[in-house]
CSV table of C-alpha atoms in Angstrom, one decimal:
chain,number,residue,atom,x,y,z
X,1,MET,CA,-22.8,-13.9,15.6
X,2,LYS,CA,-19.6,-11.4,16.4
X,3,TRP,CA,-16.6,-12.2,14.6
X,4,ASP,CA,-12.6,-11.5,15.9
X,5,TYR,CA,-10.3,-9.9,13.6
X,6,SER,CA,-8.0,-10.2,15.5
X,7,ILE,CA,-4.2,-10.2,14.3
X,8,PHE,CA,-2.4,-13.2,13.8
X,9,GLU,CA,1.2,-12.8,16.4
X,10,GLU,CA,3.9,-15.4,16.2
X,11,LYS,CA,3.1,-16.9,19.9
X,12,SER,CA,6.1,-18.9,19.6
X,13,LEU,CA,8.6,-18.2,23.3
X,14,ARG,CA,11.8,-18.6,20.7
X,15,PHE,CA,10.5,-15.2,19.0
X,16,LYS,CA,9.7,-13.3,22.1
X,17,LEU,CA,12.6,-14.2,23.1
X,18,ALA,CA,14.5,-13.0,20.3
X,19,GLU,CA,12.8,-9.5,20.1
X,20,TYR,CA,13.8,-9.3,23.9
X,21,LEU,CA,17.6,-10.0,22.5
X,22,LYS,CA,17.4,-7.2,20.3
X,23,THR,CA,16.2,-4.3,22.8
X,24,LEU,CA,18.9,-6.2,24.8
X,25,THR,CA,21.7,-5.6,21.8
X,26,ALA,CA,20.3,-1.8,21.4
X,27,LEU,CA,21.3,-0.8,25.2
X,28,MET,CA,24.6,-2.8,25.2
X,29,LEU,CA,25.4,-0.9,22.2
X,30,ILE,CA,24.1,2.4,24.3
X,31,LEU,CA,26.2,1.6,27.0
X,32,TRP,CA,29.5,1.0,24.8
X,33,LEU,CA,28.9,4.5,23.0
X,34,LEU,CA,29.2,6.0,27.0
X,35,LYS,CA,31.5,3.9,27.6
X,36,GLY,CA,33.8,6.9,28.6
X,37,PRO,CA,31.6,9.1,30.7
X,38,LEU,CA,30.7,6.1,32.6
X,39,LYS,CA,33.7,5.0,33.0
X,40,LEU,CA,33.4,2.0,31.1
X,41,THR,CA,36.3,1.5,28.7
X,42,PRO,CA,38.5,-0.9,30.7
X,43,TYR,CA,35.9,-3.3,29.9
X,44,SER,CA,35.3,-2.0,26.7
X,45,ASP,CA,36.1,-5.1,24.4
X,46,TYR,CA,34.6,-7.7,26.2
X,47,MET,CA,31.0,-5.6,25.5
X,48,VAL,CA,32.1,-6.0,22.2
X,49,TYR,CA,32.2,-9.4,22.6
X,50,ALA,CA,28.8,-9.0,24.0
X,51,ILE,CA,27.3,-7.4,21.2
X,52,ILE,CA,28.3,-9.8,18.8
X,53,GLY,CA,27.3,-12.3,20.5
X,54,LEU,CA,23.7,-11.2,21.2
X,55,ILE,CA,23.7,-10.0,17.1
X,56,PHE,CA,24.3,-13.6,16.6
X,57,ALA,CA,21.8,-14.9,19.1
X,58,PHE,CA,18.8,-12.9,17.9
X,59,GLU,CA,19.2,-13.7,14.5
X,60,LEU,CA,19.2,-17.4,14.8
X,61,LEU,CA,16.3,-17.3,17.6
X,62,SER,CA,14.4,-15.8,14.7
X,63,VAL,CA,14.9,-18.1,11.8
X,64,GLY,CA,11.9,-19.8,10.7
X,65,LYS,CA,9.5,-16.3,11.1
X,66,TRP,CA,8.6,-16.4,7.9
X,67,LEU,CA,9.7,-19.8,5.9
X,68,GLY,CA,9.9,-22.4,9.3
X,69,VAL,CA,13.3,-23.8,10.8
X,70,THR,CA,15.4,-24.9,7.5
X,71,PRO,CA,19.0,-25.5,6.2
X,72,SER,CA,18.8,-22.4,4.1
X,73,GLY,CA,17.3,-20.2,6.8
X,74,ILE,CA,19.8,-21.1,8.9
X,75,ILE,CA,22.6,-20.1,7.1
X,76,PHE,CA,21.0,-16.4,5.8
X,77,ALA,CA,20.4,-15.9,10.0
X,78,LEU,CA,24.5,-16.4,10.3
X,79,ALA,CA,24.9,-13.9,6.7
X,80,LYS,CA,23.0,-11.4,8.4
X,81,ALA,CA,24.8,-11.8,11.6
X,82,SER,CA,27.5,-11.6,10.0
X,83,PHE,CA,26.4,-8.5,8.6
X,84,TRP,CA,25.5,-6.6,11.2
X,85,THR,CA,28.5,-7.7,13.0
X,86,SER,CA,30.7,-6.2,10.2
X,87,ILE,CA,28.9,-2.7,10.6
X,88,PHE,CA,29.2,-2.5,14.0
X,89,LEU,CA,33.3,-3.1,13.5
X,90,PHE,CA,33.9,-0.5,10.7
X,91,PHE,CA,31.9,2.0,12.2
X,92,GLY,CA,33.6,0.9,15.7
X,93,LYS,CA,36.8,2.3,15.1
X,94,TRP,CA,35.7,5.9,15.3
X,95,LEU,CA,34.2,5.2,18.1
X,96,GLY,CA,37.1,4.1,20.6
X,97,MET,CA,36.7,0.3,19.3
X,98,SER,CA,40.7,-1.2,20.0
X,99,PRO,CA,42.1,-1.8,16.0
X,100,LYS,CA,42.7,-5.3,16.8
X,101,LEU,CA,38.9,-6.2,17.0
X,102,SER,CA,37.7,-3.5,14.7
X,103,GLY,CA,40.1,-5.0,11.7
X,104,TYR,CA,37.7,-7.6,11.8
X,105,ALA,CA,35.2,-5.7,9.9
X,106,GLY,CA,36.5,-6.8,6.4
X,107,THR,CA,36.5,-10.7,7.7
X,108,ALA,CA,33.1,-10.5,9.0
X,109,PHE,CA,31.4,-8.4,5.3
X,110,ALA,CA,33.3,-11.5,3.7
X,111,TYR,CA,31.9,-14.8,5.6
X,112,ALA,CA,28.8,-12.4,5.2
X,113,VAL,CA,28.8,-12.4,1.3
X,114,VAL,CA,29.9,-16.0,1.4
X,115,LEU,CA,27.5,-17.5,3.4
X,116,ALA,CA,24.7,-15.5,1.3
X,117,ILE,CA,25.7,-16.8,-1.6
X,118,ALA,CA,25.2,-20.4,0.4
X,119,GLY,CA,21.8,-19.9,1.1
X,120,VAL,CA,20.9,-19.0,-2.0
X,121,LEU,CA,22.7,-22.3,-3.4
X,122,THR,CA,21.1,-24.4,-0.4
X,123,ALA,CA,17.2,-22.9,-1.0
X,124,LYS,CA,17.3,-23.6,-4.3
X,125,PHE,CA,16.3,-27.1,-3.1
X,126,SER,CA,13.7,-26.4,-1.0
X,127,LYS,CA,12.3,-23.7,-3.8
X,128,GLU,CA,8.5,-25.1,-2.7
X,129,ARG,CA,9.1,-23.1,1.1
X,130,PHE,CA,8.9,-20.0,-0.6
X,131,GLU,CA,5.6,-20.6,-2.7
X,132,LEU,CA,2.3,-19.4,-1.4
X,133,LYS,CA,-0.2,-22.1,-0.4
X,134,VAL,CA,-3.6,-22.0,0.0
X,135,GLU,CA,-4.4,-24.8,2.9
X,136,GLY,CA,-6.8,-27.8,2.6
X,137,LYS,CA,-8.6,-26.1,5.6
X,138,ALA,CA,-11.5,-23.9,5.7
X,139,TYR,CA,-13.1,-21.9,7.9
X,140,GLU,CA,-17.0,-20.1,8.0
X,141,PHE,CA,-17.0,-17.0,6.8
X,142,LYS,CA,-19.2,-14.0,8.1
X,143,GLY,CA,-18.4,-11.2,6.8
X,144,ALA,CA,-15.3,-9.0,7.2
X,145,ASN,CA,-15.3,-5.2,9.1
X,146,PHE,CA,-12.1,-3.3,7.8
X,147,GLY,CA,-13.4,0.5,8.7
X,148,ASP,CA,-14.0,2.1,5.6
X,149,VAL,CA,-14.1,-1.3,3.8
X,150,LYS,CA,-16.7,-3.7,4.8
X,151,VAL,CA,-17.2,-6.9,3.3
X,152,GLN,CA,-20.6,-9.0,3.8
X,153,GLY,CA,-21.9,-11.9,2.6
X,154,ASP,CA,-21.6,-16.1,3.1
X,155,GLY,CA,-18.9,-18.4,2.9
X,156,LYS,CA,-15.9,-20.0,3.5
X,157,ALA,CA,-12.7,-18.8,4.6
X,158,TYR,CA,-9.0,-20.5,3.1
X,159,PRO,CA,-6.2,-19.4,4.9
X,160,ILE,CA,-2.7,-18.5,2.2
X,161,LYS,CA,0.5,-19.7,3.4
X,162,PHE,CA,3.9,-18.2,2.6
X,163,GLY,CA,6.2,-20.7,3.9
X,164,LYS,CA,4.6,-20.8,7.4
X,165,LYS,CA,3.3,-17.7,7.7
X,166,LYS,CA,-0.4,-17.0,7.2
X,167,ALA,CA,0.0,-13.7,4.5
X,168,GLY,CA,-4.1,-14.0,3.6
X,169,TRP,CA,-7.3,-15.6,3.1
X,170,ILE,CA,-9.8,-17.1,0.0
X,171,ILE,CA,-12.9,-16.4,0.2
X,172,ASP,CA,-15.6,-19.2,-1.6
X,173,GLY,CA,-18.8,-17.6,-1.6
X,174,ASP,CA,-21.3,-14.6,-2.4
X,175,ILE,CA,-19.7,-11.5,-1.0
X,176,GLU,CA,-20.0,-8.0,-1.2
X,177,VAL,CA,-17.7,-5.1,-1.0
X,178,ILE,CA,-19.0,-2.5,0.5
X,179,ALA,CA,-16.0,1.7,0.2
X,180,LYS,CA,-16.9,5.1,1.5
X,181,THR,CA,-15.2,7.9,-0.7
X,182,PRO,CA,-16.4,11.2,-0.6
X,183,LEU,CA,-18.2,10.5,-3.9
X,184,GLY,CA,-20.4,7.9,-1.9
X,185,GLU,CA,-20.1,4.0,-1.1
X,186,ILE,CA,-18.2,1.7,-4.0
X,187,ARG,CA,-20.7,-1.5,-3.9
X,188,LYS,CA,-19.6,-4.4,-5.7
X,189,ARG,CA,-20.6,-8.3,-5.9
X,190,LEU,CA,-17.7,-10.0,-6.1
X,191,ILE,CA,-17.3,-13.3,-8.0
X,192,SER,CA,-15.5,-16.5,-6.5
X,193,PRO,CA,-12.7,-17.2,-5.2
X,194,VAL,CA,-11.8,-13.4,-4.0
X,195,ALA,CA,-7.9,-13.3,-2.2
X,196,ILE,CA,-8.2,-11.1,0.6
X,197,TRP,CA,-4.4,-10.2,1.4
X,198,THR,CA,-4.3,-9.3,5.2
X,199,SER,CA,-3.3,-10.8,8.3
X,200,VAL,CA,-6.5,-10.3,10.4
X,201,ASN,CA,-8.7,-13.1,11.6
X,202,ILE,CA,-11.5,-13.6,9.2
X,203,ALA,CA,-12.9,-16.7,9.7
X,204,GLY,CA,-15.1,-18.6,12.0
X,205,LYS,CA,-15.1,-22.5,12.9
X,206,ARG,CA,-14.0,-25.2,11.0
X,207,THR,CA,-16.4,-26.1,8.2
X,208,SER,CA,-15.8,-29.0,5.2
X,209,SER,CA,-13.5,-28.5,2.3
X,210,ASP,CA,-13.7,-28.9,-1.3
X,211,PRO,CA,-9.9,-30.2,-2.3
X,212,ALA,CA,-10.9,-29.4,-6.3
X,213,PHE,CA,-11.9,-25.9,-5.3
X,214,VAL,CA,-8.2,-25.5,-3.2
X,215,GLU,CA,-6.4,-27.3,-6.2
X,216,ARG,CA,-8.0,-24.6,-8.8
X,217,VAL,CA,-6.9,-22.0,-6.5
X,218,ASN,CA,-3.2,-23.2,-5.9
X,219,GLU,CA,-3.1,-22.3,-9.6
X,220,LEU,CA,-4.5,-19.0,-9.4
X,221,ILE,CA,-2.9,-17.4,-7.1
X,222,ASN,CA,0.5,-17.5,-8.6
X,223,PRO,CA,2.2,-14.2,-8.5
X,224,ASP,CA,3.2,-15.0,-12.6
X,225,ARG,CA,-0.2,-15.3,-13.6
X,226,LEU,CA,-1.6,-12.6,-11.3
X,227,TYR,CA,0.5,-9.3,-12.2
X,228,LYS,CA,3.2,-10.0,-14.8
X,229,LYS,CA,0.7,-9.5,-17.8
X,230,ASN,CA,-0.1,-6.4,-16.2
X,231,LYS,CA,3.4,-4.4,-16.5
X,232,SER,CA,1.3,-0.7,-15.2
X,233,ASP,CA,-0.1,-2.2,-12.0
X,234,THR,CA,0.7,0.4,-9.4
X,235,VAL,CA,-0.7,-2.3,-6.7
X,236,VAL,CA,1.2,-5.3,-5.7
X,237,ASP,CA,0.4,-7.3,-2.8
X,238,LEU,CA,1.1,-11.4,-2.3
X,239,GLY,CA,0.6,-10.8,1.6
X,240,PHE,CA,4.8,-10.4,2.6
X,241,ILE,CA,5.2,-8.5,-0.9
X,242,LYS,CA,3.2,-5.0,-0.6
X,243,VAL,CA,3.5,-2.1,-3.4
X,244,TYR,CA,1.4,0.9,-3.6
X,245,GLU,CA,2.5,3.8,-6.1
X,246,GLY,CA,-0.2,6.3,-5.9
X,247,GLU,CA,-1.1,10.1,-5.8
X,248,GLY,CA,2.3,11.4,-4.2
X,249,PHE,CA,2.6,8.6,-2.2
X,250,GLU,CA,4.3,5.2,-2.8
X,251,TYR,CA,4.9,2.5,0.0
X,252,VAL,CA,6.9,-0.8,-0.7
X,253,LYS,CA,7.0,-3.5,2.0
X,254,LEU,CA,9.6,-6.8,1.9
X,255,PRO,CA,10.3,-8.7,5.3
X,256,PHE,CA,12.9,-7.0,6.7
X,257,ILE,CA,13.0,-4.3,4.5
X,258,GLU,CA,9.9,-1.0,4.6
X,259,VAL,CA,10.1,2.2,1.9
X,260,ILE,CA,7.4,5.1,2.4
X,261,GLU,CA,7.9,7.7,0.0
X,262,THR,CA,5.5,11.5,0.4
X,263,PRO,CA,6.0,14.8,-0.6
X,264,SER,CA,6.4,15.6,3.0
X,265,GLY,CA,9.8,13.5,3.7
X,266,GLU,CA,10.8,9.5,2.9
X,267,GLU,CA,11.5,6.6,5.0
X,268,VAL,CA,13.6,3.6,5.1
X,269,ARG,CA,14.4,0.5,7.1
X,270,ILE,CA,16.2,-2.5,6.7
X,271,GLY,CA,16.3,-4.5,9.6
X,272,PRO,CA,16.3,-2.4,13.1
X,273,ILE,CA,17.8,0.0,10.7
X,274,ARG,CA,15.6,3.5,10.0
X,275,ILE,CA,16.7,6.2,6.8
X,276,ARG,CA,14.3,9.1,7.7
X,277,GLU,CA,14.4,12.5,5.7
X,278,GLY,CA,11.7,14.8,6.7
X,279,HIS,CA,8.7,13.8,8.0
X,280,PRO,CA,6.5,10.9,6.1
X,281,ASP,CA,2.8,10.3,6.6
X,282,LYS,CA,3.1,7.0,8.0
X,283,PRO,CA,0.3,4.0,7.2
X,284,SER,CA,-1.9,4.2,10.3
X,285,SER,CA,-2.9,0.5,9.8
X,286,GLU,CA,-1.5,-2.2,6.9
X,287,MET,CA,-2.4,-2.7,4.1
X,288,LEU,CA,-5.2,-4.1,2.7
X,289,THR,CA,-6.1,-5.9,-0.2
X,290,ILE,CA,-9.4,-7.3,-1.9
X,291,LYS,CA,-8.9,-9.3,-5.3
X,292,GLU,CA,-11.2,-10.7,-8.1
X,293,LEU,CA,-8.5,-14.0,-8.9
X,294,THR,CA,-11.2,-14.7,-12.2
X,295,ASN,CA,-11.9,-11.0,-13.0
X,296,GLY,CA,-10.8,-7.2,-12.3
X,297,PHE,CA,-12.0,-6.1,-8.8
X,298,GLN,CA,-9.2,-5.1,-7.1
X,299,LEU,CA,-9.9,-2.8,-4.1
X,300,THR,CA,-6.5,-1.7,-1.8
X,301,LYS,CA,-6.6,0.2,1.5
X,302,VAL,CA,-3.5,1.7,3.0
X,303,GLY,CA,-4.2,3.9,6.2
X,304,ASP,CA,-6.6,6.3,4.6
X,305,ARG,CA,-5.8,5.9,1.1
X,306,LEU,CA,-8.1,3.6,-1.0
X,307,LYS,CA,-7.2,2.8,-4.3
X,308,VAL,CA,-9.8,0.5,-6.4
X,309,GLN,CA,-8.8,-0.8,-10.0
X,310,THR,CA,-11.3,-2.2,-12.2
X,311,GLU,CA,-10.9,-3.6,-16.0
X,312,ASP,CA,-12.9,-0.5,-16.9
X,313,TYR,CA,-11.6,1.8,-14.4
X,314,SER,CA,-10.0,3.3,-11.0
X,315,ILE,CA,-10.7,5.1,-8.0
X,316,GLU,CA,-8.0,7.1,-5.9
X,317,VAL,CA,-8.8,8.4,-2.7
X,318,SER,CA,-6.2,10.0,-0.7
X,319,ASP,CA,-6.5,12.7,1.9
X,320,GLY,CA,-10.1,14.2,1.2
X,321,ARG,CA,-8.9,14.2,-2.7
X,322,VAL,CA,-10.7,11.7,-4.9
X,323,VAL,CA,-9.6,10.7,-8.9
X,324,TYR,CA,-11.2,8.9,-11.5
X,325,ARG,CA,-9.3,7.3,-14.3
X,326,SER,CA,-11.0,5.8,-17.4
X,327,GLY,CA,-9.5,5.5,-21.2
X,328,ASN,CA,-9.5,9.3,-22.0
X,329,GLU,CA,-12.0,10.3,-19.0
X,330,SER,CA,-10.7,11.7,-15.7
X,331,LEU,CA,-11.6,13.6,-12.6
X,332,ALA,CA,-10.6,14.5,-9.3
X,333,LEU,CA,-12.2,16.4,-6.3
X,334,GLY,CA,-11.1,18.3,-3.3
X,335,THR,CA,-11.7,20.8,-1.1
X,336,ASP,CA,-9.8,23.8,-3.1
X,337,TYR,CA,-9.9,22.2,-6.2
X,338,VAL,CA,-12.1,20.1,-8.9
X,339,SER,CA,-11.1,19.2,-12.3
X,340,LEU,CA,-13.3,17.1,-15.6
X,341,ARG,CA,-11.5,15.9,-18.8
X,342,SER,CA,-12.7,13.7,-21.7
X,343,GLY,CA,-11.5,14.4,-24.8
X,344,GLU,CA,-12.0,17.5,-26.0
X,345,ILE,CA,-14.2,18.2,-22.7
X,346,SER,CA,-12.4,19.7,-19.7
X,347,ILE,CA,-13.7,21.6,-16.8
X,348,THR,CA,-11.3,22.7,-14.1
X,349,VAL,CA,-12.2,25.1,-11.3
X,350,GLY,CA,-9.5,25.8,-8.2
X,351,ARG,CA,-7.1,28.5,-6.9
X,352,GLY,CA,-9.9,31.4,-7.8
X,353,ARG,CA,-10.1,30.4,-11.4
X,354,ALA,CA,-12.2,28.6,-13.7
X,355,LYS,CA,-12.3,27.1,-17.4
X,356,ILE,CA,-15.0,24.9,-18.9
X,357,ARG,CA,-13.7,24.0,-23.0
X,358,ILE,CA,-16.7,21.7,-24.6
X,359,GLU,CA,-16.7,21.5,-28.3
X,360,ASP,CA,-16.4,25.3,-30.1
X,361,VAL,CA,-17.4,27.4,-26.5
X,362,VAL,CA,-14.5,28.6,-24.2
X,363,ILE,CA,-15.7,29.2,-20.8
X,364,SER,CA,-12.9,31.1,-18.4
X,365,ALA,CA,-13.2,32.8,-14.9
X,366,ARG,CA,-10.4,34.6,-13.0
X,367,GLU,CA,-9.3,38.0,-11.3
X,368,GLY,CA,-13.4,38.9,-11.2
X,369,LYS,CA,-13.6,38.7,-14.8
X,370,VAL,CA,-15.4,36.5,-17.2
X,371,ARG,CA,-14.1,35.8,-21.2
X,372,ILE,CA,-16.2,33.8,-23.2
X,373,ARG,CA,-15.3,31.9,-26.5
X,374,VAL,CA,-18.0,30.8,-29.2
X,375,GLY,CA,-16.8,29.7,-32.5
X,376,GLU,CA,-14.9,32.7,-33.8
X,377,LYS,CA,-16.8,35.2,-31.7
X,378,SER,CA,-15.4,36.5,-28.4
X,379,TYR,CA,-17.4,38.2,-25.6
X,380,SER,CA,-15.5,40.0,-21.8
X,381,ILE,CA,-17.8,40.3,-18.4
X,382,GLU,CA,-16.2,42.3,-15.6
X,383,SER,CA,-19.0,41.2,-13.4
X,384,SER,CA,-18.1,39.1,-9.5
X,385,GLN,CA,-21.3,38.0,-10.0
X,386,ALA,CA,-21.1,36.6,-13.0
X,387,TYR,CA,-17.1,35.3,-12.2
X,388,LYS,CA,-18.6,34.0,-9.1
X,389,LEU,CA,-21.4,32.2,-11.3
X,390,VAL,CA,-19.1,30.2,-13.4
X,391,LEU,CA,-17.0,29.2,-10.1
X,392,GLU,CA,-19.8,28.0,-8.6
X,393,LYS,CA,-21.7,25.9,-12.2
X,394,ALA,CA,-18.4,24.7,-13.2
X,395,LYS,CA,-18.1,23.1,-9.5
X,396,GLU,CA,-21.5,21.7,-10.2
X,397,ILE,CA,-21.1,20.6,-12.8
X,398,VAL,CA,-18.2,18.4,-12.3
X,399,GLU,CA,-19.7,16.8,-8.7
X,400,GLU,CA,-22.6,15.6,-10.9
X,401,GLN,CA,-20.9,14.0,-12.9
X,402,SER,CA,-19.5,11.8,-10.2
X,403,THR,CA,-22.5,9.9,-9.2
X,404,GLU,CA,-22.4,8.4,-11.8
X,405,LEU,CA,-18.3,7.6,-12.8
X,406,ILE,CA,-18.2,5.8,-9.3
X,407,GLU,CA,-21.0,3.5,-10.8
X,408,GLY,CA,-19.2,3.1,-13.4
X,409,LEU,CA,-21.0,4.7,-16.3
X,410,GLY,CA,-18.8,7.3,-17.4
X,411,ILE,CA,-19.4,11.1,-18.4
X,412,ASP,CA,-23.0,11.7,-19.1
X,413,LYS,CA,-22.0,14.1,-22.4
X,414,VAL,CA,-25.5,15.1,-23.1
X,415,LYS,CA,-26.2,16.6,-19.7
X,416,LEU,CA,-22.6,18.0,-19.6
X,417,ASN,CA,-23.7,20.2,-23.2
X,418,LYS,CA,-27.1,20.5,-21.4
X,419,ARG,CA,-25.8,22.5,-18.3
X,420,VAL,CA,-22.6,24.4,-20.1
X,421,LYS,CA,-25.6,25.4,-22.2
X,422,GLU,CA,-27.2,26.9,-19.3
X,423,LEU,CA,-24.7,28.3,-18.1
X,424,LEU,CA,-23.6,30.3,-21.3
X,425,ASP,CA,-27.4,31.7,-21.6
X,426,GLU,CA,-27.1,32.8,-18.0
X,427,LEU,CA,-24.0,34.6,-18.9
X,428,MET,CA,-25.1,35.8,-22.0
X,429,GLN,CA,-27.8,37.9,-20.0
X,430,TYR,CA,-24.9,39.9,-18.3
X,431,LEU,CA,-23.9,41.3,-22.0
X,432,GLY,CA,-27.6,43.3,-22.1
């Protein structure tokens, strides 16, 4: 049977109309900016009134997209509209807006602040609308495919909602997650219940539900319980709140706010406003998280980036580079750099250099030379063949360890010692 994994979208005509009005507002702003060349200056005030009216219209039409139509939602919409109006009026005075209109910028901002406070106070009376809730409806689950990440097995899928918005799914059943990485496949059988934070529809036909299971899971998805105990968490995913901190990459997404920070640039989005510096790499797909609610496994995928966290170890994949960490053990594999560390053991290869340190043995290679220290004895070899041998063997040793690391078995120190001794014996032949 083929399952449809189409993304949920709001179908309401009201929300579609709100998007059209946003576009119309943007066009009106452009026309107002070009009012001089277009000879529309005599109509400037009327255009300002139209823009303000459109701002209030699309904000009010957007009420309920996340939490349903509530008094606090309407008040917050008015607060947002007042805020955008104050920004427009404030900067408009330098763009040819009449002083009579631009003078209301302070008043509009004051309304925004007061209305926001009123919205917060009103929201306290409907706190339940801000909570995550697992619905009592159950659907057949036959697995899901997210590209390099697959979930196999059978069970039941229960929708998780934040207000009226679907934030993810709870899976009750026998399932296994499979993730492809440069180190090989990660395969993990998951213990029910499992949360899959995604807007993708992974449900099949309607089936019977288990009220006791729903009641228990509603306690387990409490955000305090999920994340408060782990202050060092680098991934937080609740469907409507997504945070990812990785190697040279930070991503935060909230309703109306999105932040991306990469080595190539940064971008901040607040509502329709985007502030960009450089050329940040944007995720090619939405952030996906698969998490055991009663155990320590969590897998998160953001575009081409993948992070797996368990109680024993973590693996992160980004741009073809893999980083493994477990206690004092770490391993990094890249196209031009590999590194392995465990206590007093360290092996690094990259940028034409290699260094191996294990117990009382240190082997280093750079610029066609090899230096060896065993205890208090030191040796030096000037040989391009010996130099290449150290680079090749050091990389092989690190790659050999990666297979067992991905299975959570840790570094095989006996095998590591044996391989380093073999390399040492080969190098001693160059000394004659």
